[in-house]
Short mmCIF file of C-alpha atoms in Angstrom, two decimals:
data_model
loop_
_atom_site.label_atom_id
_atom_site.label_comp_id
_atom_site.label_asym_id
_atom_site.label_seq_id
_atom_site.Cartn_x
_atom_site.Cartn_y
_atom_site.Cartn_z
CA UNK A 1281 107.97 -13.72 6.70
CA UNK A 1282 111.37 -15.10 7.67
CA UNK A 1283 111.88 -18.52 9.27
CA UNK A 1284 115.44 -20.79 9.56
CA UNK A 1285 115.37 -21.70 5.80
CA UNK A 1286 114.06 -18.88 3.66
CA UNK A 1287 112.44 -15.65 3.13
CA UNK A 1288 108.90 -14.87 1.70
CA UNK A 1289 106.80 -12.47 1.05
CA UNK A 1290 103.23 -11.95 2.48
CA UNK A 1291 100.58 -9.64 3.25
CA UNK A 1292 99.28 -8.84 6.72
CA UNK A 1293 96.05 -8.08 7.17
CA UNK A 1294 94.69 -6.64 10.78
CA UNK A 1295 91.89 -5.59 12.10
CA UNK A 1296 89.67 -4.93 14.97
CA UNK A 1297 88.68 -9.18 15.23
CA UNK A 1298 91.67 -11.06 13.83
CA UNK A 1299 95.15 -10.78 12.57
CA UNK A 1300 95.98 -12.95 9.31
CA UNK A 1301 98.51 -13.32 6.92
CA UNK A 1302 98.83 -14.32 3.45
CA UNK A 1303 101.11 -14.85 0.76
CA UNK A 1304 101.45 -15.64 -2.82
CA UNK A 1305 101.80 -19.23 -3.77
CA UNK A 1306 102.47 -18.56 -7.77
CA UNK A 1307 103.00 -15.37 -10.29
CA UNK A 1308 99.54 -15.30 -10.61
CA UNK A 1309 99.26 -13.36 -8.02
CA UNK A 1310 97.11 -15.93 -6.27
CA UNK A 1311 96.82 -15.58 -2.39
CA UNK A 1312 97.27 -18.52 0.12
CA UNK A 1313 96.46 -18.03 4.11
CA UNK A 1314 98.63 -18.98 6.02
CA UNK A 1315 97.31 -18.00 9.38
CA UNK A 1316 94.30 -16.74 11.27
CA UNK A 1317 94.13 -16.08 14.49
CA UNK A 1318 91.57 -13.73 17.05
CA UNK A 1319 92.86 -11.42 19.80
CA UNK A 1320 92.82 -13.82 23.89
CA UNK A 1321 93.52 -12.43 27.18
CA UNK A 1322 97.22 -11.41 26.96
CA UNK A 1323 98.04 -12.81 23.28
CA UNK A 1324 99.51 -12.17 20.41
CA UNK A 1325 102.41 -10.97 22.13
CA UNK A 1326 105.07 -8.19 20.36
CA UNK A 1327 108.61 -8.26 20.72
CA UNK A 1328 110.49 -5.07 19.18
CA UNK A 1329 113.82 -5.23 19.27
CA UNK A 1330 116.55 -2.12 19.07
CA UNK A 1331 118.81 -3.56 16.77
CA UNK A 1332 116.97 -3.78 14.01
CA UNK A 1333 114.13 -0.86 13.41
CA UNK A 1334 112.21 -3.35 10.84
CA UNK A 1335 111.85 -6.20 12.49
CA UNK A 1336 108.73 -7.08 14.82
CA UNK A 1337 108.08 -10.37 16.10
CA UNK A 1338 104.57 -11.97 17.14
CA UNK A 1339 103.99 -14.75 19.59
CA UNK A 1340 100.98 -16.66 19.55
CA UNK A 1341 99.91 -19.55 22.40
CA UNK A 1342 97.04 -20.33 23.47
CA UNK A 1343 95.70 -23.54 25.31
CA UNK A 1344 92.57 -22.58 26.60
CA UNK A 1345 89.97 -22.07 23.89
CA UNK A 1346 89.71 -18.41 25.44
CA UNK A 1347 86.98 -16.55 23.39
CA UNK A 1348 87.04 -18.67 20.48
CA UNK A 1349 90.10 -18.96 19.18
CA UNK A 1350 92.03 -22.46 18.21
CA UNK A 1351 92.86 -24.81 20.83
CA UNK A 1352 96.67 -25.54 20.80
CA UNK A 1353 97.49 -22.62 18.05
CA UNK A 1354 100.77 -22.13 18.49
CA UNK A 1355 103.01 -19.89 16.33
CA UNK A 1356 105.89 -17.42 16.27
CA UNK A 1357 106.27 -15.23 13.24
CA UNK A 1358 109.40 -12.50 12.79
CA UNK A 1359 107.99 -10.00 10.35
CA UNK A 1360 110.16 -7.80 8.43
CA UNK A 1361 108.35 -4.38 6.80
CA UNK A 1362 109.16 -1.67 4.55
CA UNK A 1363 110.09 0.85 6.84
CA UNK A 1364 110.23 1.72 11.00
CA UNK A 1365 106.94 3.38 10.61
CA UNK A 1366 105.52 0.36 9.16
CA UNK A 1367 106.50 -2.07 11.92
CA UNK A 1368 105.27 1.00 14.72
CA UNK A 1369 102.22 1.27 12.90
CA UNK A 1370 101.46 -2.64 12.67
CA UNK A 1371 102.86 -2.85 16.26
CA UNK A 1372 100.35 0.17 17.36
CA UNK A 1373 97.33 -1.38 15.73
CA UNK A 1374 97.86 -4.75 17.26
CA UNK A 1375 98.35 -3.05 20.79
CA UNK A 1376 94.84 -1.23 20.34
CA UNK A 1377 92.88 -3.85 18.75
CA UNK A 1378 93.84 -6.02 21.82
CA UNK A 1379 93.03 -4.00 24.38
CA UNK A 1380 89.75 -3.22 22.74
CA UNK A 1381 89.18 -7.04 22.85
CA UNK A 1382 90.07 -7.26 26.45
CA UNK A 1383 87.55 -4.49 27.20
CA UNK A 1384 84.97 -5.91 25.45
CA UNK A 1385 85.65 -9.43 26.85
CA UNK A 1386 86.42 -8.72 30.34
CA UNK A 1387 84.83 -10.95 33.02
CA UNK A 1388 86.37 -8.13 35.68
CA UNK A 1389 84.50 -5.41 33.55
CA UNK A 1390 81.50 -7.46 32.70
CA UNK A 1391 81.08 -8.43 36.26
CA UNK A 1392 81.20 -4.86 37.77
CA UNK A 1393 78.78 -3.52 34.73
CA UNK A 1394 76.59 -6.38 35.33
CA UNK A 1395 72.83 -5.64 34.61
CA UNK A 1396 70.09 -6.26 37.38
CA UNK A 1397 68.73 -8.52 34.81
CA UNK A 1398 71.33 -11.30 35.29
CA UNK A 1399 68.80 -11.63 38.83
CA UNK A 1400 65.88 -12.34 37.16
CA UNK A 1401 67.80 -16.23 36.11
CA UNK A 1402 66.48 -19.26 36.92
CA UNK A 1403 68.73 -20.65 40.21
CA UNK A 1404 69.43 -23.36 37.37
CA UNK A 1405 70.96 -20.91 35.23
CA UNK A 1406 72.11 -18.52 37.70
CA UNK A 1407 74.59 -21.05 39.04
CA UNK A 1408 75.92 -22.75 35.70
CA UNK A 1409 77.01 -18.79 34.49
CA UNK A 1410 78.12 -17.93 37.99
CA UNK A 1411 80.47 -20.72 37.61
CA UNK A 1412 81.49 -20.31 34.41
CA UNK A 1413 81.62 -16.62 35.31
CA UNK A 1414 84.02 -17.17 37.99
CA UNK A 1415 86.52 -19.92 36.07
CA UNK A 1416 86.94 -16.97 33.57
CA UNK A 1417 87.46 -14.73 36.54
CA UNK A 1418 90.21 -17.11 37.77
CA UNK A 1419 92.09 -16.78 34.21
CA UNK A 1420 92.13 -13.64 33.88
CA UNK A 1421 93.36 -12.21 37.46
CA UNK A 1422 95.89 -14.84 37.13
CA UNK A 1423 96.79 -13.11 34.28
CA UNK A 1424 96.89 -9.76 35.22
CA UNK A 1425 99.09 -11.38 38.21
CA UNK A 1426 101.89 -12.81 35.68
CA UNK A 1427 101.98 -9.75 33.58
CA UNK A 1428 102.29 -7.53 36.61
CA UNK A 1429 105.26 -10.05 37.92
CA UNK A 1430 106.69 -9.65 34.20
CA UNK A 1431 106.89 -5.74 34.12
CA UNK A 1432 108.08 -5.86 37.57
CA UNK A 1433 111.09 -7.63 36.29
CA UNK A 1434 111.55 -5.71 33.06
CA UNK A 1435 111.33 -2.31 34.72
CA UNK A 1436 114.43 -3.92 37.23
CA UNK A 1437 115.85 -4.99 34.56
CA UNK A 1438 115.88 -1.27 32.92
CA UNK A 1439 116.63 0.26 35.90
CA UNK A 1440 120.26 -2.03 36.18
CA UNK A 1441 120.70 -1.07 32.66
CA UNK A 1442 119.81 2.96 34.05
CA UNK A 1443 122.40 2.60 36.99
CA UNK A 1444 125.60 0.93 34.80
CA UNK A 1445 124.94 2.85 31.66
CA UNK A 1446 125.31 5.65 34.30
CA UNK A 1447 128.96 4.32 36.02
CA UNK A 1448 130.07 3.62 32.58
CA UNK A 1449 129.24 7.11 31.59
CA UNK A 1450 130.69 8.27 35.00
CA UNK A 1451 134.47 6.45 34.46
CA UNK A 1452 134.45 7.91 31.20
CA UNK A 1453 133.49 11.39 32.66
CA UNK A 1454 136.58 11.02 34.75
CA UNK A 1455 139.20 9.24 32.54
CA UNK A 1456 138.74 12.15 29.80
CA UNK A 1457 139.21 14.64 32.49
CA UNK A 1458 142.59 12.97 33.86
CA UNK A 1459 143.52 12.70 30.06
CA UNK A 1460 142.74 16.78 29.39
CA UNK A 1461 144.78 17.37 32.89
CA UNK A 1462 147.49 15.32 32.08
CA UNK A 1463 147.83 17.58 28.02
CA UNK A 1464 147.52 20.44 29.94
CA UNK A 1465 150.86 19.66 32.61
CA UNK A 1466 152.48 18.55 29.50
CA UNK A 1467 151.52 22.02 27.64
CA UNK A 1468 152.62 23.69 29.99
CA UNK A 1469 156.30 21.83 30.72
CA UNK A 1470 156.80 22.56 26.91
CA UNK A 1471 155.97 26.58 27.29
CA UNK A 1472 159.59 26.31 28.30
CA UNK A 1473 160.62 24.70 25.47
CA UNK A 1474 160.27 27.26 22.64
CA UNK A 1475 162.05 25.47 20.23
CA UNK A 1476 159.37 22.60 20.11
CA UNK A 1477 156.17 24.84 18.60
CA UNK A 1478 155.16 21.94 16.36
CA UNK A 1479 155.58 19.28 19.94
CA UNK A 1480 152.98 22.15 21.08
CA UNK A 1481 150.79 22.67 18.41
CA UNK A 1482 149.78 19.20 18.35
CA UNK A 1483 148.81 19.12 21.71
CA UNK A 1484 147.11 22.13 21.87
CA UNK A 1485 144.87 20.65 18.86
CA UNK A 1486 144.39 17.40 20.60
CA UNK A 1487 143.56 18.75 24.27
CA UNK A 1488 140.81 20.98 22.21
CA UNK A 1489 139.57 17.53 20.31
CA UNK A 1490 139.23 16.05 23.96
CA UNK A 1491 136.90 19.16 24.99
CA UNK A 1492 135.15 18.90 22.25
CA UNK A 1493 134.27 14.89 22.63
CA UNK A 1494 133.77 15.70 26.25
CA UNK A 1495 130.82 18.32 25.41
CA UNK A 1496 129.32 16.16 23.21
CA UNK A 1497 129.53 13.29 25.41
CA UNK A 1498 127.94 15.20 27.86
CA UNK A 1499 125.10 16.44 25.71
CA UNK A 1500 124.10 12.95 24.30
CA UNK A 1501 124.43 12.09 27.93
CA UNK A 1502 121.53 14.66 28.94
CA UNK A 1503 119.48 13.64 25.36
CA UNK A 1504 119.57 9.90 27.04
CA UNK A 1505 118.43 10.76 31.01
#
C-alpha cells in the first residue's frame, strides 16, 4: 500500500462478498485489518493507468448505506503488485465479483423477475416494499444515468486522442517523405560529382535509414488502428 509518507506491505484478500486488506504490524508475522468493505451499486471503482503496468488504484465512497455496507466509508488505496498479471488479475476479479453483486442486488432485475407471490401482501406491506422498492429504483437508474454520461465522455475523449494521434502520425508521414525526396535530389546532383563517393555513400546509407524508420513507422502505425 502506498500513501504520501511511506510504503507498506499488505495482503489483499477478495472474494465474491468483500474486498479487505491486511498487513503486518510486527515480525511476528501478526496480521492487522486495515479495511473491509462489500461490493454497492457502482463502487469500488478501478483506475489503471498506462504508465505504470503495476499500479491499480481503488476508490471507495459510499453515502447511502446501499446493501449494507458502512455509512460514510470513504477510502482511496493505490496498490502496487508483483507483476502486470497480478494487478489484471486483482483488477478482473474485482470487475466480476461486482457485477455479480449488482445482479444479485438489482431492484431493475428483481422487479422484472418478481414472483406472483409479492401479490399475496397485506396492502400494509405491499405499500411500505413498493416504496422502498421504488427509492432503490430511483438510485440505481440514476446510476446507470451517470455512468452512461461518464463513458459517453471517455469514449470522446478516446476518440480526440484517435483523431490527433492520427494528424500527428499524418505530419510525420509527410515530413519523412519531403526529407527522403529532398536525399534523393541531393543524390542525384552529386552523381555528377564523381570525385565525392564518400559525400555519396553517406547519403545513400542515410536515405535507406529513413526508409527503413518509415516502414516501421508505418507498421506500428497499423499494430495501433
Amino acid at each position: 500500500m502506498i500513501d504520501e509518507r511511506e510504503f507498506r506491505e499488505g495482503t489483499l484478500i477478495i472474494n465474491s462478498k468483500s474486498i479487505k486488506l491486511e498487513e503486518k504490524v510486527d515480525f511476528s508475522g501478526k496480521k492487522k485489518e486495515v479495511f473491509c468493505c462489500k461490493y454497492t451499486i457502482g463502487h469500488p471503482r478501478l483506475d489503471i493507468t498506462s504508465n505504470d503496468t503495476k499500479m491499480l488504484s481503488i476508490d471507495y465512497h459510499d453515502e447511502d448505506d446501499f446493501y449494507g455496507s458502512e455509512k460514510g466509508l470513504n477510502f482511496s488505496l493505490d496498490l502496487r503488485t508483483l507483476s502486470r498479471q497480478s494487478r489484471d488479475l486483482i483488477a478482473l476479479s474485482i470487475r466480476c465479483f461486482s457485477a455479480l453483486n449488482y445482479y444479485k442486488n438489482s431492484q431493475i432485475i428483481n422487479t422484472l423477475n418478481k414472483d406472483e407471490k409479492d401479490l399475496e401482501d397485506s396492502p400494509l406491506k405491499k405499500s411500505k416494499k413498493e416504496k422502498d422498492t421504488v427509492t432503490q429504483l430511483l438510485m440505481e437508474v440514476d446510476y446507470v444515468k451517470r455512468e452512461l454520461y461518464e463513458q459517453i465522455s471517455v469514449n470522446k475523449e478516446l476518440e480526440e486522442e484517435r483523431n490527433m494521434a492520427r494528424k500527428q502520425f499524418l505530419d510525420l508521414e509527410s515530413e519523412m517523405e519531403q526529407t527522403i525526396e529532398g536525399y534523393r535530389i541531393v543524390l542525384e546532383d552529386q552523381e555528377h560529382s564523381p570525385e565525392d563517393t564518400q559525400f555519396r555513400a553517406e547519403f545513400r546509407n542515410q536515405l535507406k535509414l529513413n526508409e527503413t524508420l518509415q516502414k516501421e513507422k508505418n507498421q506500428l502505425a497499423e499494430e495501433n488502428m
